[in-house]
Amino acid sequence: MSHPLAWHQDRRRLLMALLGLLVGLEFLENGMFVFAASHIVGGVDAGPREFAQAQAAYAVGSMVMIVMQQWLSRHFGYRRYLTVSLVIFAIGSVASASADGIVGLGLARLVQGFGGGALFTSSRVLIPMLFGAKERGLAIKYYMLILFGLSACAPVLAASLVDGWGWGWRWIFLSVLPPTALATAGCWWLLPDAAGRGGEPVRWAATPLLMVAAALTLLQLGMAEARYDLFDRPLRLAAIAAAGIALFLFFLWHQWRHEEPLLRLRELRHPVYVMGLALYFVHYLLSNASNYLFPIFAERSLGFPLQAVGWMSTFSAAVSFAIAWGYIKTAAKMPSKKPMMVAGALALAAAAALFSAMPPGADAGALLPGLVAKGMFGVMLVLPVAGLTFRGLGDAAFAHGYQSKNLMRQLAGSFSGAVTAIVLEDRQFANGSQIAATVSDNHAQTVDWMASMQAAFTAHGLLPGAAHQAATAQMSRLVEQQALLLSCEDVYRFLAVLALLAAGMVLAQRRLA
């Protein structure tokens, strides 16, 4: 029979692992969803516009839950709050896998967001709540390594489920059910019943919650529609965005003045925290843009199979995991974290510059240096920021600070995805028009190419008319692929400039060093 002290220590380690699993679970599911987005679009027979709204639905549910976190955890405690949230997350996962259309998927993702929104903030807030100073470092190590480990698995797992094993897009959602069940059992078994409960009685108020829900819905709808309506219906888009921004600013003003707010903004005025929040925003902006762009660049413009793209993305994430492990070991010995943060932003600039010069038909080896640099950025900027941002708040305000930070994370990710999609679409239209004008029917090389392709199709048994149509379709695909490649490279050049500006911002600021 094991010694009681040994069992107590094992239980503490299991609790540390549980907190890492909670945050890693959301990163795993979202990573797979983003990576396999084009296949999910085809599965529910949706257009890009409708699918963007389904993506926005998760963000709305997540942000509403983030705003409600302090209310719910104080009233029910984290044990019950997280257990129920995980059950809701599982229900949303099953509903997403069962969806036959975009409306069903959107509603299911909204439910998933309600459940998933509780995980990131709560798991990080529980570390100082459950562990003393001696154990806290080890708990953060478990937390970070499990988070980065599961994030690294997401692309290759998604590619294997959809393409390699041929199970289909529904398994993107079903595959998270076993770890979700494990996390649910762990929360009920390991979390103390009193964790998070207590303080002043919760005074429920529907007005601020409805206000922030409406504001976030309008903001997310505006960002989802921006990639399609910016040029076609700019006034409609401006009206939606203005209404969302105005309502959200009014909500923040209401929270600033309220005696018992959902967001305790008055406690978060520390200049170090404000600067850290700004650098967090920069990181999420650049990171989401890079993660959105790379699968499009590698699969659709360079022509790599989906599973190969999954392994590339996982390799880059494995670089992040290795650097995170090294940072955990050496962070205490670094007199200043600023050089590492600058190096992280410069690494993304280097990766973007390398990808922007990639020729058609490039092999995986040519992408390797860029993937390494992209993986370096994945942690070299954000880990020092994470360690420095909250040091001025103290344990009392830490939960409120992390709550606001994760709300900003969702907004930054949605904004980044919308902007990247808009720029990519704009450049694709311009490049496609230019290439189409170059390869006109009167161009000698085009005439020769069409003649050779028609002859090849005729040799395979097609009639002359069908051979001409097949050659024309092949030409259109090549033009589209080349236009997309040039457009991705244009966006990568834009991303490289933003990363250089971020490096300059980190270098110039004096709060986080």
PDB file of N, CA, C and O in Angstrom, residues 383-423:
ATOM      1  N   LEU A 383       6.446  33.810 -24.583  1.00  0.00           N
ATOM      2  CA  LEU A 383       6.772  33.272 -23.260  1.00  0.00           C
ATOM      3  C   LEU A 383       7.352  34.331 -22.326  1.00  0.00           C
ATOM      4  O   LEU A 383       6.928  34.431 -21.163  1.00  0.00           O
ATOM      5  N   PRO A 384       8.319  35.158 -22.766  1.00  0.00           N
ATOM      6  CA  PRO A 384       8.767  36.227 -21.865  1.00  0.00           C
ATOM      7  C   PRO A 384       7.656  37.216 -21.528  1.00  0.00           C
ATOM      8  O   PRO A 384       7.565  37.690 -20.392  1.00  0.00           O
ATOM      9  N   VAL A 385       6.803  37.521 -22.513  1.00  0.00           N
ATOM     10  CA  VAL A 385       5.681  38.426 -22.245  1.00  0.00           C
ATOM     11  C   VAL A 385       4.762  37.827 -21.181  1.00  0.00           C
ATOM     12  O   VAL A 385       4.327  38.515 -20.252  1.00  0.00           O
ATOM     13  N   ALA A 386       4.495  36.522 -21.296  1.00  0.00           N
ATOM     14  CA  ALA A 386       3.633  35.848 -20.324  1.00  0.00           C
ATOM     15  C   ALA A 386       4.229  35.896 -18.922  1.00  0.00           C
ATOM     16  O   ALA A 386       3.504  36.016 -17.923  1.00  0.00           O
ATOM     17  N   GLY A 387       5.559  35.799 -18.827  1.00  0.00           N
ATOM     18  CA  GLY A 387       6.199  35.797 -17.521  1.00  0.00           C
ATOM     19  C   GLY A 387       6.317  37.164 -16.879  1.00  0.00           C
ATOM     20  O   GLY A 387       6.429  37.272 -15.658  1.00  0.00           O
ATOM     21  N   LEU A 388       6.271  38.230 -17.710  1.00  0.00           N
ATOM     22  CA  LEU A 388       6.515  39.578 -17.191  1.00  0.00           C
ATOM     23  C   LEU A 388       5.236  40.395 -17.014  1.00  0.00           C
ATOM     24  O   LEU A 388       5.195  41.300 -16.181  1.00  0.00           O
ATOM     25  N   THR A 389       4.201  40.095 -17.781  1.00  0.00           N
ATOM     26  CA  THR A 389       3.025  40.963 -17.838  1.00  0.00           C
ATOM     27  C   THR A 389       2.302  41.083 -16.501  1.00  0.00           C
ATOM     28  O   THR A 389       1.870  42.177 -16.103  1.00  0.00           O
ATOM     29  N   PHE A 390       2.165  39.984 -15.774  1.00  0.00           N
ATOM     30  CA  PHE A 390       1.288  39.966 -14.595  1.00  0.00           C
ATOM     31  C   PHE A 390       2.031  40.184 -13.278  1.00  0.00           C
ATOM     32  O   PHE A 390       1.408  40.117 -12.217  1.00  0.00           O
ATOM     33  N   ARG A 391       3.332  40.447 -13.344  1.00  0.00           N
ATOM     34  CA  ARG A 391       4.105  40.536 -12.104  1.00  0.00           C
ATOM     35  C   ARG A 391       3.698  41.728 -11.245  1.00  0.00           C
ATOM     36  O   ARG A 391       3.877  41.698 -10.024  1.00  0.00           O
ATOM     37  N   GLY A 392       3.143  42.784 -11.877  1.00  0.00           N
ATOM     38  CA  GLY A 392       2.742  43.956 -11.097  1.00  0.00           C
ATOM     39  C   GLY A 392       1.340  43.873 -10.530  1.00  0.00           C
ATOM     40  O   GLY A 392       0.938  44.744  -9.747  1.00  0.00           O
ATOM     41  N   LEU A 393       0.585  42.839 -10.884  1.00  0.00           N
ATOM     42  CA  LEU A 393      -0.810  42.758 -10.438  1.00  0.00           C
ATOM     43  C   LEU A 393      -0.970  42.084  -9.087  1.00  0.00           C
ATOM     44  O   LEU A 393      -1.869  42.416  -8.328  1.00  0.00           O
ATOM     45  N   GLY A 394      -0.119  41.104  -8.795  1.00  0.00           N
ATOM     46  CA  GLY A 394      -0.279  40.337  -7.568  1.00  0.00           C
ATOM     47  C   GLY A 394      -1.341  39.266  -7.741  1.00  0.00           C
ATOM     48  O   GLY A 394      -2.114  39.262  -8.696  1.00  0.00           O
ATOM     49  N   ASP A 395      -1.379  38.355  -6.777  1.00  0.00           N
ATOM     50  CA  ASP A 395      -2.307  37.222  -6.870  1.00  0.00           C
ATOM     51  C   ASP A 395      -3.767  37.657  -6.865  1.00  0.00           C
ATOM     52  O   ASP A 395      -4.616  37.026  -7.493  1.00  0.00           O
ATOM     53  N   ALA A 396      -4.074  38.738  -6.147  1.00  0.00           N
ATOM     54  CA  ALA A 396      -5.473  39.154  -6.007  1.00  0.00           C
ATOM     55  C   ALA A 396      -6.078  39.561  -7.349  1.00  0.00           C
ATOM     56  O   ALA A 396      -7.234  39.245  -7.644  1.00  0.00           O
ATOM     57  N   ALA A 397      -5.306  40.279  -8.168  1.00  0.00           N
ATOM     58  CA  ALA A 397      -5.829  40.772  -9.451  1.00  0.00           C
ATOM     59  C   ALA A 397      -5.443  39.895 -10.628  1.00  0.00           C
ATOM     60  O   ALA A 397      -5.831  40.180 -11.758  1.00  0.00           O
ATOM     61  N   PHE A 398      -4.678  38.821 -10.367  1.00  0.00           N
ATOM     62  CA  PHE A 398      -4.192  37.995 -11.475  1.00  0.00           C
ATOM     63  C   PHE A 398      -5.338  37.397 -12.286  1.00  0.00           C
ATOM     64  O   PHE A 398      -5.310  37.386 -13.525  1.00  0.00           O
ATOM     65  N   ALA A 399      -6.357  36.880 -11.602  1.00  0.00           N
ATOM     66  CA  ALA A 399      -7.478  36.252 -12.309  1.00  0.00           C
ATOM     67  C   ALA A 399      -8.169  37.249 -13.229  1.00  0.00           C
ATOM     68  O   ALA A 399      -8.517  36.919 -14.371  1.00  0.00           O
ATOM     69  N   HIS A 400      -8.359  38.486 -12.761  1.00  0.00           N
ATOM     70  CA  HIS A 400      -9.015  39.501 -13.583  1.00  0.00           C
ATOM     71  C   HIS A 400      -8.120  39.884 -14.766  1.00  0.00           C
ATOM     72  O   HIS A 400      -8.615  40.101 -15.877  1.00  0.00           O
ATOM     73  N   GLY A 401      -6.816  39.963 -14.530  1.00  0.00           N
ATOM     74  CA  GLY A 401      -5.890  40.295 -15.606  1.00  0.00           C
ATOM     75  C   GLY A 401      -5.868  39.231 -16.680  1.00  0.00           C
ATOM     76  O   GLY A 401      -5.847  39.534 -17.879  1.00  0.00           O
ATOM     77  N   TYR A 402      -5.889  37.959 -16.268  1.00  0.00           N
ATOM     78  CA  TYR A 402      -5.840  36.883 -17.250  1.00  0.00           C
ATOM     79  C   TYR A 402      -7.167  36.772 -18.000  1.00  0.00           C
ATOM     80  O   TYR A 402      -7.198  36.423 -19.184  1.00  0.00           O
ATOM     81  N   GLN A 403      -8.240  37.081 -17.322  1.00  0.00           N
ATOM     82  CA  GLN A 403      -9.554  37.093 -17.965  1.00  0.00           C
ATOM     83  C   GLN A 403      -9.579  38.132 -19.097  1.00  0.00           C
ATOM     84  O   GLN A 403      -9.981  37.822 -20.229  1.00  0.00           O
ATOM     85  N   SER A 404      -9.113  39.340 -18.829  1.00  0.00           N
ATOM     86  CA  SER A 404      -9.100  40.393 -19.848  1.00  0.00           C
ATOM     87  C   SER A 404      -8.130  40.057 -20.971  1.00  0.00           C
ATOM     88  O   SER A 404      -8.401  40.317 -22.151  1.00  0.00           O
ATOM     89  N   LYS A 405      -7.007  39.449 -20.624  1.00  0.00           N
ATOM     90  CA  LYS A 405      -6.024  39.062 -21.648  1.00  0.00           C
ATOM     91  C   LYS A 405      -6.617  38.050 -22.609  1.00  0.00           C
ATOM     92  O   LYS A 405      -6.419  38.131 -23.841  1.00  0.00           O
ATOM     93  N   ASN A 406      -7.356  37.067 -22.133  1.00  0.00           N
ATOM     94  CA  ASN A 406      -7.920  36.053 -23.020  1.00  0.00           C
ATOM     95  C   ASN A 406      -9.092  36.587 -23.837  1.00  0.00           C
ATOM     96  O   ASN A 406      -9.339  36.123 -24.955  1.00  0.00           O
ATOM     97  N   LEU A 407      -9.801  37.556 -23.311  1.00  0.00           N
ATOM     98  CA  LEU A 407     -10.823  38.226 -24.108  1.00  0.00           C
ATOM     99  C   LEU A 407     -10.167  38.943 -25.283  1.00  0.00           C
ATOM    100  O   LEU A 407     -10.625  38.865 -26.432  1.00  0.00           O
ATOM    101  N   MET A 408      -9.047  39.637 -25.008  1.00  0.00           N
ATOM    102  CA  MET A 408      -8.295  40.311 -26.059  1.00  0.00           C
ATOM    103  C   MET A 408      -7.735  39.305 -27.065  1.00  0.00           C
ATOM    104  O   MET A 408      -7.684  39.560 -28.274  1.00  0.00           O
ATOM    105  N   ARG A 409      -7.335  38.123 -26.583  1.00  0.00           N
ATOM    106  CA  ARG A 409      -6.786  37.094 -27.480  1.00  0.00           C
ATOM    107  C   ARG A 409      -7.793  36.679 -28.543  1.00  0.00           C
ATOM    108  O   ARG A 409      -7.453  36.543 -29.731  1.00  0.00           O
ATOM    109  N   GLN A 410      -9.041  36.471 -28.138  1.00  0.00           N
ATOM    110  CA  GLN A 410     -10.069  36.083 -29.096  1.00  0.00           C
ATOM    111  C   GLN A 410     -10.328  37.193 -30.110  1.00  0.00           C
ATOM    112  O   GLN A 410     -10.454  36.945 -31.319  1.00  0.00           O
ATOM    113  N   LEU A 411     -10.391  38.437 -29.645  1.00  0.00           N
ATOM    114  CA  LEU A 411     -10.618  39.561 -30.555  1.00  0.00           C
ATOM    115  C   LEU A 411      -9.454  39.725 -31.520  1.00  0.00           C
ATOM    116  O   LEU A 411      -9.654  39.960 -32.721  1.00  0.00           O
ATOM    117  N   ALA A 412      -8.225  39.592 -31.018  1.00  0.00           N
ATOM    118  CA  ALA A 412      -7.042  39.732 -31.874  1.00  0.00           C
ATOM    119  C   ALA A 412      -7.002  38.641 -32.934  1.00  0.00           C
ATOM    120  O   ALA A 412      -6.670  38.895 -34.101  1.00  0.00           O
ATOM    121  N   GLY A 413      -7.346  37.404 -32.542  1.00  0.00           N
ATOM    122  CA  GLY A 413      -7.340  36.311 -33.497  1.00  0.00           C
ATOM    123  C   GLY A 413      -8.357  36.512 -34.604  1.00  0.00           C
ATOM    124  O   GLY A 413      -8.053  36.291 -35.785  1.00  0.00           O
ATOM    125  N   SER A 414      -9.571  36.945 -34.253  1.00  0.00           N
ATOM    126  CA  SER A 414     -10.598  37.183 -35.270  1.00  0.00           C
ATOM    127  C   SER A 414     -10.217  38.330 -36.184  1.00  0.00           C
ATOM    128  O   SER A 414     -10.379  38.246 -37.405  1.00  0.00           O
ATOM    129  N   PHE A 415      -9.700  39.405 -35.604  1.00  0.00           N
ATOM    130  CA  PHE A 415      -9.282  40.561 -36.401  1.00  0.00           C
ATOM    131  C   PHE A 415      -8.165  40.178 -37.364  1.00  0.00           C
ATOM    132  O   PHE A 415      -8.182  40.529 -38.546  1.00  0.00           O
ATOM    133  N   SER A 416      -7.200  39.416 -36.859  1.00  0.00           N
ATOM    134  CA  SER A 416      -6.073  38.996 -37.682  1.00  0.00           C
ATOM    135  C   SER A 416      -6.529  38.119 -38.846  1.00  0.00           C
ATOM    136  O   SER A 416      -6.088  38.305 -39.991  1.00  0.00           O
ATOM    137  N   GLY A 417      -7.418  37.154 -38.578  1.00  0.00           N
ATOM    138  CA  GLY A 417      -7.912  36.287 -39.635  1.00  0.00           C
ATOM    139  C   GLY A 417      -8.655  37.058 -40.703  1.00  0.00           C
ATOM    140  O   GLY A 417      -8.485  36.799 -41.911  1.00  0.00           O
ATOM    141  N   ALA A 418      -9.479  38.034 -40.287  1.00  0.00           N
ATOM    142  CA  ALA A 418     -10.231  38.833 -41.257  1.00  0.00           C
ATOM    143  C   ALA A 418      -9.304  39.667 -42.127  1.00  0.00           C
ATOM    144  O   ALA A 418      -9.448  39.711 -43.353  1.00  0.00           O
ATOM    145  N   VAL A 419      -8.332  40.337 -41.508  1.00  0.00           N
ATOM    146  CA  VAL A 419      -7.406  41.186 -42.267  1.00  0.00           C
ATOM    147  C   VAL A 419      -6.578  40.353 -43.243  1.00  0.00           C
ATOM    148  O   VAL A 419      -6.393  40.735 -44.411  1.00  0.00           O
ATOM    149  N   THR A 420      -6.071  39.217 -42.789  1.00  0.00           N
ATOM    150  CA  THR A 420      -5.265  38.364 -43.664  1.00  0.00           C
ATOM    151  C   THR A 420      -6.080  37.878 -44.850  1.00  0.00           C
ATOM    152  O   THR A 420      -5.592  37.871 -46.000  1.00  0.00           O
ATOM    153  N   ALA A 421      -7.322  37.462 -44.603  1.00  0.00           N
ATOM    154  CA  ALA A 421      -8.188  36.997 -45.692  1.00  0.00           C
ATOM    155  C   ALA A 421      -8.472  38.115 -46.685  1.00  0.00           C
ATOM    156  O   ALA A 421      -8.489  37.896 -47.901  1.00  0.00           O
ATOM    157  N   ILE A 422      -8.705  39.335 -46.180  1.00  0.00           N
ATOM    158  CA  ILE A 422      -8.988  40.471 -47.063  1.00  0.00           C
ATOM    159  C   ILE A 422      -7.788  40.784 -47.950  1.00  0.00           C
ATOM    160  O   ILE A 422      -7.917  40.946 -49.176  1.00  0.00           O
ATOM    161  N   VAL A 423      -6.611  40.871 -47.346  1.00  0.00           N
ATOM    162  CA  VAL A 423      -5.406  41.195 -48.116  1.00  0.00           C
ATOM    163  C   VAL A 423      -5.114  40.099 -49.139  1.00  0.00           C
ATOM    164  O   VAL A 423      -4.778  40.372 -50.304  1.00  0.00           O
TER     165      VAL A 423
END
